C-alpha atoms as a PDB file:
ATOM      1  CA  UNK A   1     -97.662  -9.014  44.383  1.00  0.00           C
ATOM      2  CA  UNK A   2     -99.033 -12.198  44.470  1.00  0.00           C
ATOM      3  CA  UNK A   3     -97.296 -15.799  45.528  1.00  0.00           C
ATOM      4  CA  UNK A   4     -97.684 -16.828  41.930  1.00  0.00           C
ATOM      5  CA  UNK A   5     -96.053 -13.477  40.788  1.00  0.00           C
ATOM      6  CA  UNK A   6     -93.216 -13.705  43.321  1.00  0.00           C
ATOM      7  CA  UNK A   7     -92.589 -16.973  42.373  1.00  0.00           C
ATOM      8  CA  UNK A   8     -92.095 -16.088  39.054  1.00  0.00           C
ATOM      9  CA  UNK A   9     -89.383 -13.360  40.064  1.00  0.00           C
ATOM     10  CA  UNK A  10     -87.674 -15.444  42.325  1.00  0.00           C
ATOM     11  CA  UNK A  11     -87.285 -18.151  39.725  1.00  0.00           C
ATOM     12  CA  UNK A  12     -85.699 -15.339  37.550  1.00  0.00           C
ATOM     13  CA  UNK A  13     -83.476 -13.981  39.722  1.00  0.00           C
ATOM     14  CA  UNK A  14     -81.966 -18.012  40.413  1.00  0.00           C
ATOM     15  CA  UNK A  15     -82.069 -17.990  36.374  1.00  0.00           C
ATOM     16  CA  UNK A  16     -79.565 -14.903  36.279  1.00  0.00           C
ATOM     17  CA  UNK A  17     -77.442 -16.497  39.234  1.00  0.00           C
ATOM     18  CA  UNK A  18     -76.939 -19.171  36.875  1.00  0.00           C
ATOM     19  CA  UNK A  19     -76.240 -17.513  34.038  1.00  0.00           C
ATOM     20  CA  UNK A  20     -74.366 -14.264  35.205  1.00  0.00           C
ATOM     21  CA  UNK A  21     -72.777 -15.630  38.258  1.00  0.00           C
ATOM     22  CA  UNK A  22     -72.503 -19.631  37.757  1.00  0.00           C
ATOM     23  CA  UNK A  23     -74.879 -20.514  40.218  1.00  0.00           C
ATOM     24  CA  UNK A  24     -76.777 -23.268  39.688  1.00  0.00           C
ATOM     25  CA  UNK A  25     -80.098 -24.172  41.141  1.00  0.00           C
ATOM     26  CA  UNK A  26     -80.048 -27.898  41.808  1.00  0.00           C
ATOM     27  CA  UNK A  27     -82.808 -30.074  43.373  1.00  0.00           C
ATOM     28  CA  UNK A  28     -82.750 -31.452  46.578  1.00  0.00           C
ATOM     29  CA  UNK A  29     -81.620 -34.869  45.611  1.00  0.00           C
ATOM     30  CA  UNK A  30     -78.346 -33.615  43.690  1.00  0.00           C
ATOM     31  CA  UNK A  31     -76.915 -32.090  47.180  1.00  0.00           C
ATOM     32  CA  UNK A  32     -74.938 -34.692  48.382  1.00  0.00           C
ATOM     33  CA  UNK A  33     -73.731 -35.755  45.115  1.00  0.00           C
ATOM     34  CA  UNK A  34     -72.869 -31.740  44.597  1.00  0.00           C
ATOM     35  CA  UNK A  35     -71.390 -31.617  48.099  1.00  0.00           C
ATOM     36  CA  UNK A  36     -68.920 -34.742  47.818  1.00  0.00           C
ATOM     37  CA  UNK A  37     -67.359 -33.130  44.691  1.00  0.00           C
ATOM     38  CA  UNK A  38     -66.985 -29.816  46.756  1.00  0.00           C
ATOM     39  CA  UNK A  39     -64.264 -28.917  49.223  1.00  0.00           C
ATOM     40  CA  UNK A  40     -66.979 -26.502  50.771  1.00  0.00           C
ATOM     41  CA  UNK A  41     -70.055 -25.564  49.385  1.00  0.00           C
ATOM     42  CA  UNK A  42     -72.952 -23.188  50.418  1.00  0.00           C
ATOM     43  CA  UNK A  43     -76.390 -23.834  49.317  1.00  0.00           C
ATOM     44  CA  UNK A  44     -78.742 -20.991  49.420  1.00  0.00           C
ATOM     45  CA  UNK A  45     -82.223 -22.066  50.395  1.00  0.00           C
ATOM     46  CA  UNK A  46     -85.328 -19.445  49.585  1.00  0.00           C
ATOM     47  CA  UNK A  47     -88.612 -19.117  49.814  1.00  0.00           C
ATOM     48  CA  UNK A  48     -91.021 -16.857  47.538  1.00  0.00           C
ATOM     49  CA  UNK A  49     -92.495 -15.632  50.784  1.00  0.00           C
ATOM     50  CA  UNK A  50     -89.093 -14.045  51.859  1.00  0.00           C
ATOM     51  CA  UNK A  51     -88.140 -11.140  50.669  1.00  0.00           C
ATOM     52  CA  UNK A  52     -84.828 -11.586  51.754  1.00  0.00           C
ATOM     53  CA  UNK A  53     -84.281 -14.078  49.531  1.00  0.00           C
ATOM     54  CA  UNK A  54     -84.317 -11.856  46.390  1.00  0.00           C
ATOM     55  CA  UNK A  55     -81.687  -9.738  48.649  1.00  0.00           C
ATOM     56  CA  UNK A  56     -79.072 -12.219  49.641  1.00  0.00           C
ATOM     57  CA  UNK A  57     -79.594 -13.780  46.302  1.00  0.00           C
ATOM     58  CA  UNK A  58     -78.407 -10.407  44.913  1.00  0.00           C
ATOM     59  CA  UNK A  59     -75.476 -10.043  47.426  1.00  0.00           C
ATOM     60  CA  UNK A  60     -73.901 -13.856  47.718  1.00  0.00           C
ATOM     61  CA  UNK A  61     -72.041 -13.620  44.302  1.00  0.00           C
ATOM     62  CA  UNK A  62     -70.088 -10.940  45.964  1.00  0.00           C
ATOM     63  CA  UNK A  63     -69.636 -12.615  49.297  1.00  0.00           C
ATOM     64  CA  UNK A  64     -68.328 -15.474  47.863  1.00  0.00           C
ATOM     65  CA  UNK A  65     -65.512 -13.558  46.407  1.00  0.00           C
ATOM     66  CA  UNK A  66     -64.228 -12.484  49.632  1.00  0.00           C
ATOM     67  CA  UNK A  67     -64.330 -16.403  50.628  1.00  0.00           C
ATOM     68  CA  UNK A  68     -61.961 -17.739  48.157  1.00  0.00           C
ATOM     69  CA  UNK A  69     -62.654 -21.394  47.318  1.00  0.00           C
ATOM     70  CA  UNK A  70     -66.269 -21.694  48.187  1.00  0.00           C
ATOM     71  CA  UNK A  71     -68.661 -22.757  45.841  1.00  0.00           C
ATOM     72  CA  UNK A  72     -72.787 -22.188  45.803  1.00  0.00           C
ATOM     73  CA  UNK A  73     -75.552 -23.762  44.438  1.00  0.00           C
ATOM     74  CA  UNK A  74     -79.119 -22.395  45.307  1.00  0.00           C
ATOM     75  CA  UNK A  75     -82.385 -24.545  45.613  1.00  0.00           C
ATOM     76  CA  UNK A  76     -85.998 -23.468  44.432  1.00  0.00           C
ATOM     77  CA  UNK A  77     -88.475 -22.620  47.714  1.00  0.00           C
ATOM     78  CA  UNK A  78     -89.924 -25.977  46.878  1.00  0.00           C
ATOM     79  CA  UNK A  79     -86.310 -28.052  46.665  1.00  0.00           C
ATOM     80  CA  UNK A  80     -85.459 -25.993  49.950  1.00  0.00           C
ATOM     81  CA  UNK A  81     -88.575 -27.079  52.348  1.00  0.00           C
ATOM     82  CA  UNK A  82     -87.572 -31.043  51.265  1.00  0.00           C
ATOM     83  CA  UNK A  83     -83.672 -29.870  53.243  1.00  0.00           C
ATOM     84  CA  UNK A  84     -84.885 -27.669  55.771  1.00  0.00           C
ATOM     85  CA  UNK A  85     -85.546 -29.909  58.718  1.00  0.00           C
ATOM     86  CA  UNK A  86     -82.182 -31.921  57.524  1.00  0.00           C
ATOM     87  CA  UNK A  87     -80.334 -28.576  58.558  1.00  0.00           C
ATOM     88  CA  UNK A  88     -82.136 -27.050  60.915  1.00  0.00           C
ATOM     89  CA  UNK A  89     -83.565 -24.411  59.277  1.00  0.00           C
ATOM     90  CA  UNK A  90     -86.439 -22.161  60.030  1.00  0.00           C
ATOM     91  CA  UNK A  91     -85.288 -19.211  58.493  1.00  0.00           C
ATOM     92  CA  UNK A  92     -85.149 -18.281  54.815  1.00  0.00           C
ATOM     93  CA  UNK A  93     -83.348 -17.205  53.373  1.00  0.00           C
ATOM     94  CA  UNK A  94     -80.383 -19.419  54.686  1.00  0.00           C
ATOM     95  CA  UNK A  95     -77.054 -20.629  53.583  1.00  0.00           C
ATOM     96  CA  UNK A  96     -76.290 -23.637  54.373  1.00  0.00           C
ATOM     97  CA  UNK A  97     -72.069 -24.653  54.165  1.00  0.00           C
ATOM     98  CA  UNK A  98     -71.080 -27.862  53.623  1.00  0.00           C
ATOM     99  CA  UNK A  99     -67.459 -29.027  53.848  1.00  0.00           C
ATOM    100  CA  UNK A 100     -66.689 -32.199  51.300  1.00  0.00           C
ATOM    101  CA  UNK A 101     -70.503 -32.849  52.029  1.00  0.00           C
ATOM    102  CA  UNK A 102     -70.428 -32.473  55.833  1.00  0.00           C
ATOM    103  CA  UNK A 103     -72.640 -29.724  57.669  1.00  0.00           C
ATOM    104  CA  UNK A 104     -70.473 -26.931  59.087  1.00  0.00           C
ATOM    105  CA  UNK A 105     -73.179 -24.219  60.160  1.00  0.00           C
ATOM    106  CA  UNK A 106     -75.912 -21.735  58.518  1.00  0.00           C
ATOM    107  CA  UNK A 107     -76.261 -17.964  58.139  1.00  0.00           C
ATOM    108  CA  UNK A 108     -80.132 -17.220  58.509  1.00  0.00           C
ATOM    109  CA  UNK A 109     -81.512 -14.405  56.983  1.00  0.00           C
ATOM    110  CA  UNK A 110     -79.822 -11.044  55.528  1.00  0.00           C
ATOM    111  CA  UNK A 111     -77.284 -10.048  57.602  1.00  0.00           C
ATOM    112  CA  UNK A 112     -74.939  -7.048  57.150  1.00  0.00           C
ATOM    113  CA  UNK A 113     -72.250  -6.983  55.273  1.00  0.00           C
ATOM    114  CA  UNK A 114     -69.058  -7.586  57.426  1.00  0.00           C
ATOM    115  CA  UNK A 115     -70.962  -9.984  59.270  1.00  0.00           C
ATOM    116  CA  UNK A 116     -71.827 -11.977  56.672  1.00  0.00           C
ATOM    117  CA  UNK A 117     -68.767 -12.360  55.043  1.00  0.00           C
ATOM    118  CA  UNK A 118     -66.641 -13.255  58.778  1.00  0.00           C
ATOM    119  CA  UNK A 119     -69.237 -15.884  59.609  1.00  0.00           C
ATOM    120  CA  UNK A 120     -69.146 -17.295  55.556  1.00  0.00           C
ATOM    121  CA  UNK A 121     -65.851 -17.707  55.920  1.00  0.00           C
ATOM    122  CA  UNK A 122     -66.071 -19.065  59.547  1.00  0.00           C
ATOM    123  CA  UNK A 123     -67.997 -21.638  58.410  1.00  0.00           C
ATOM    124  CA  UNK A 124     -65.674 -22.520  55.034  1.00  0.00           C
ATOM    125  CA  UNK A 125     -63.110 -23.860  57.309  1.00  0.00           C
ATOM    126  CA  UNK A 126     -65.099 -24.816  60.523  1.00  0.00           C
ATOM    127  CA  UNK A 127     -65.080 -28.604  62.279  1.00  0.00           C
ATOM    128  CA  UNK A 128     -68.407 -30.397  60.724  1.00  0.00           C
ATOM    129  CA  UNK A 129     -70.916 -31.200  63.152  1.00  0.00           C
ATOM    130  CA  UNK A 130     -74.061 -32.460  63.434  1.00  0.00           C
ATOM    131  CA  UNK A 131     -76.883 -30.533  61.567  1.00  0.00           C
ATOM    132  CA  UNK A 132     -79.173 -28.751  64.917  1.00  0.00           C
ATOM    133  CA  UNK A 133     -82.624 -30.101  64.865  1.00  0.00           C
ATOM    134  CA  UNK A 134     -85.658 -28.056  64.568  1.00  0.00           C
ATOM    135  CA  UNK A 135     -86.793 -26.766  67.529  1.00  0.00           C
ATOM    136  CA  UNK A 136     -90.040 -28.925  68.196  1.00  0.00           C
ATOM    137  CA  UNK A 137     -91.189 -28.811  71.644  1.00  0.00           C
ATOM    138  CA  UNK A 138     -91.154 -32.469  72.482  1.00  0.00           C
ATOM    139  CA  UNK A 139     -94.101 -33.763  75.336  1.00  0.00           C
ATOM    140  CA  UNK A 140     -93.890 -36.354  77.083  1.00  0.00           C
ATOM    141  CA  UNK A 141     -96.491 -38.735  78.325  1.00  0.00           C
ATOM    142  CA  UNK A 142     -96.237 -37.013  81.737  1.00  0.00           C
ATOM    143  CA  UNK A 143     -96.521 -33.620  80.393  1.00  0.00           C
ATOM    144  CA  UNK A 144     -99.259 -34.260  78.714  1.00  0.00           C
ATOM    145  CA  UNK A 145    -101.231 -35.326  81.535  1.00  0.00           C
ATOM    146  CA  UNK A 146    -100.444 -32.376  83.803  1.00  0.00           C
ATOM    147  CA  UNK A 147    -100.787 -29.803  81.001  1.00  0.00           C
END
């Protein structure tokens, strides 16, 4: 398959969250306006490349029911790379839980099924924190020189 072709199926499969399972793909911009209205919400990032993404894409509707009051809104591959470094993620697929717009945590990847829902719900009512950065090496001056 190629990335034009999985492109196209991913966009379909967001299409039928949205229509079969009201959850709306939003751009990147409209997340902290989404988030603020939201007593917790978790955004499911993707990217074509994943297949994972197709999988937890299938499985979050039914997640979601186990976490009563937790909303979702997913984000196109290209809407999820602008948030990615925001959150820390490095992963996709990952969800990405936000309590009245605050970071909480992230599931990366498909997980298994238990799992996923304890840590979703973890996460629905966990402290916010600050978002983990990337993990970029950082060199210093000194390094540099010695390396």
């Amino acid at each position: 398959m190629s990335e034009i072709d999985r492109e196209r199926a991913l966009q379909g499969l967001l299409a039928r969250l949205a229509a079969e399972q009201g959850i709306p793909t939003i751009a990147a911009g409209d997340v902290e306006a989404r988030a603020a209205g939201e007593p917790c919400l978790a955004l499911l990032l993707t990217a074509a490349k994943s297949p994972e993404s197709w999988d937890v894409g299938v499985v979050l509707p039914e997640v979601l029911r186990t976490c009563g009051g937790v909303r979702a809104v997913a984000l196109e591959p290209a809407e999820s790379a602008k948030l990615a470094a925001r959150y820390g993620v490095d992963k996709y697929p990952s969800v990405v839980v936000l309590r009245e717009g605050r970071y909480t945590g992230a599931i990366e990847g498909m997980q298994d099924w238990e799992p996923f829902c304890t840590e979703l719900a973890r996460l629905a009512v966990a402290e916010p924190r600050r978002p983990p950065s990337l993990r970029i090496p950082i060199v210093t001056e000194s390094a540099a020189r010695t390396a």
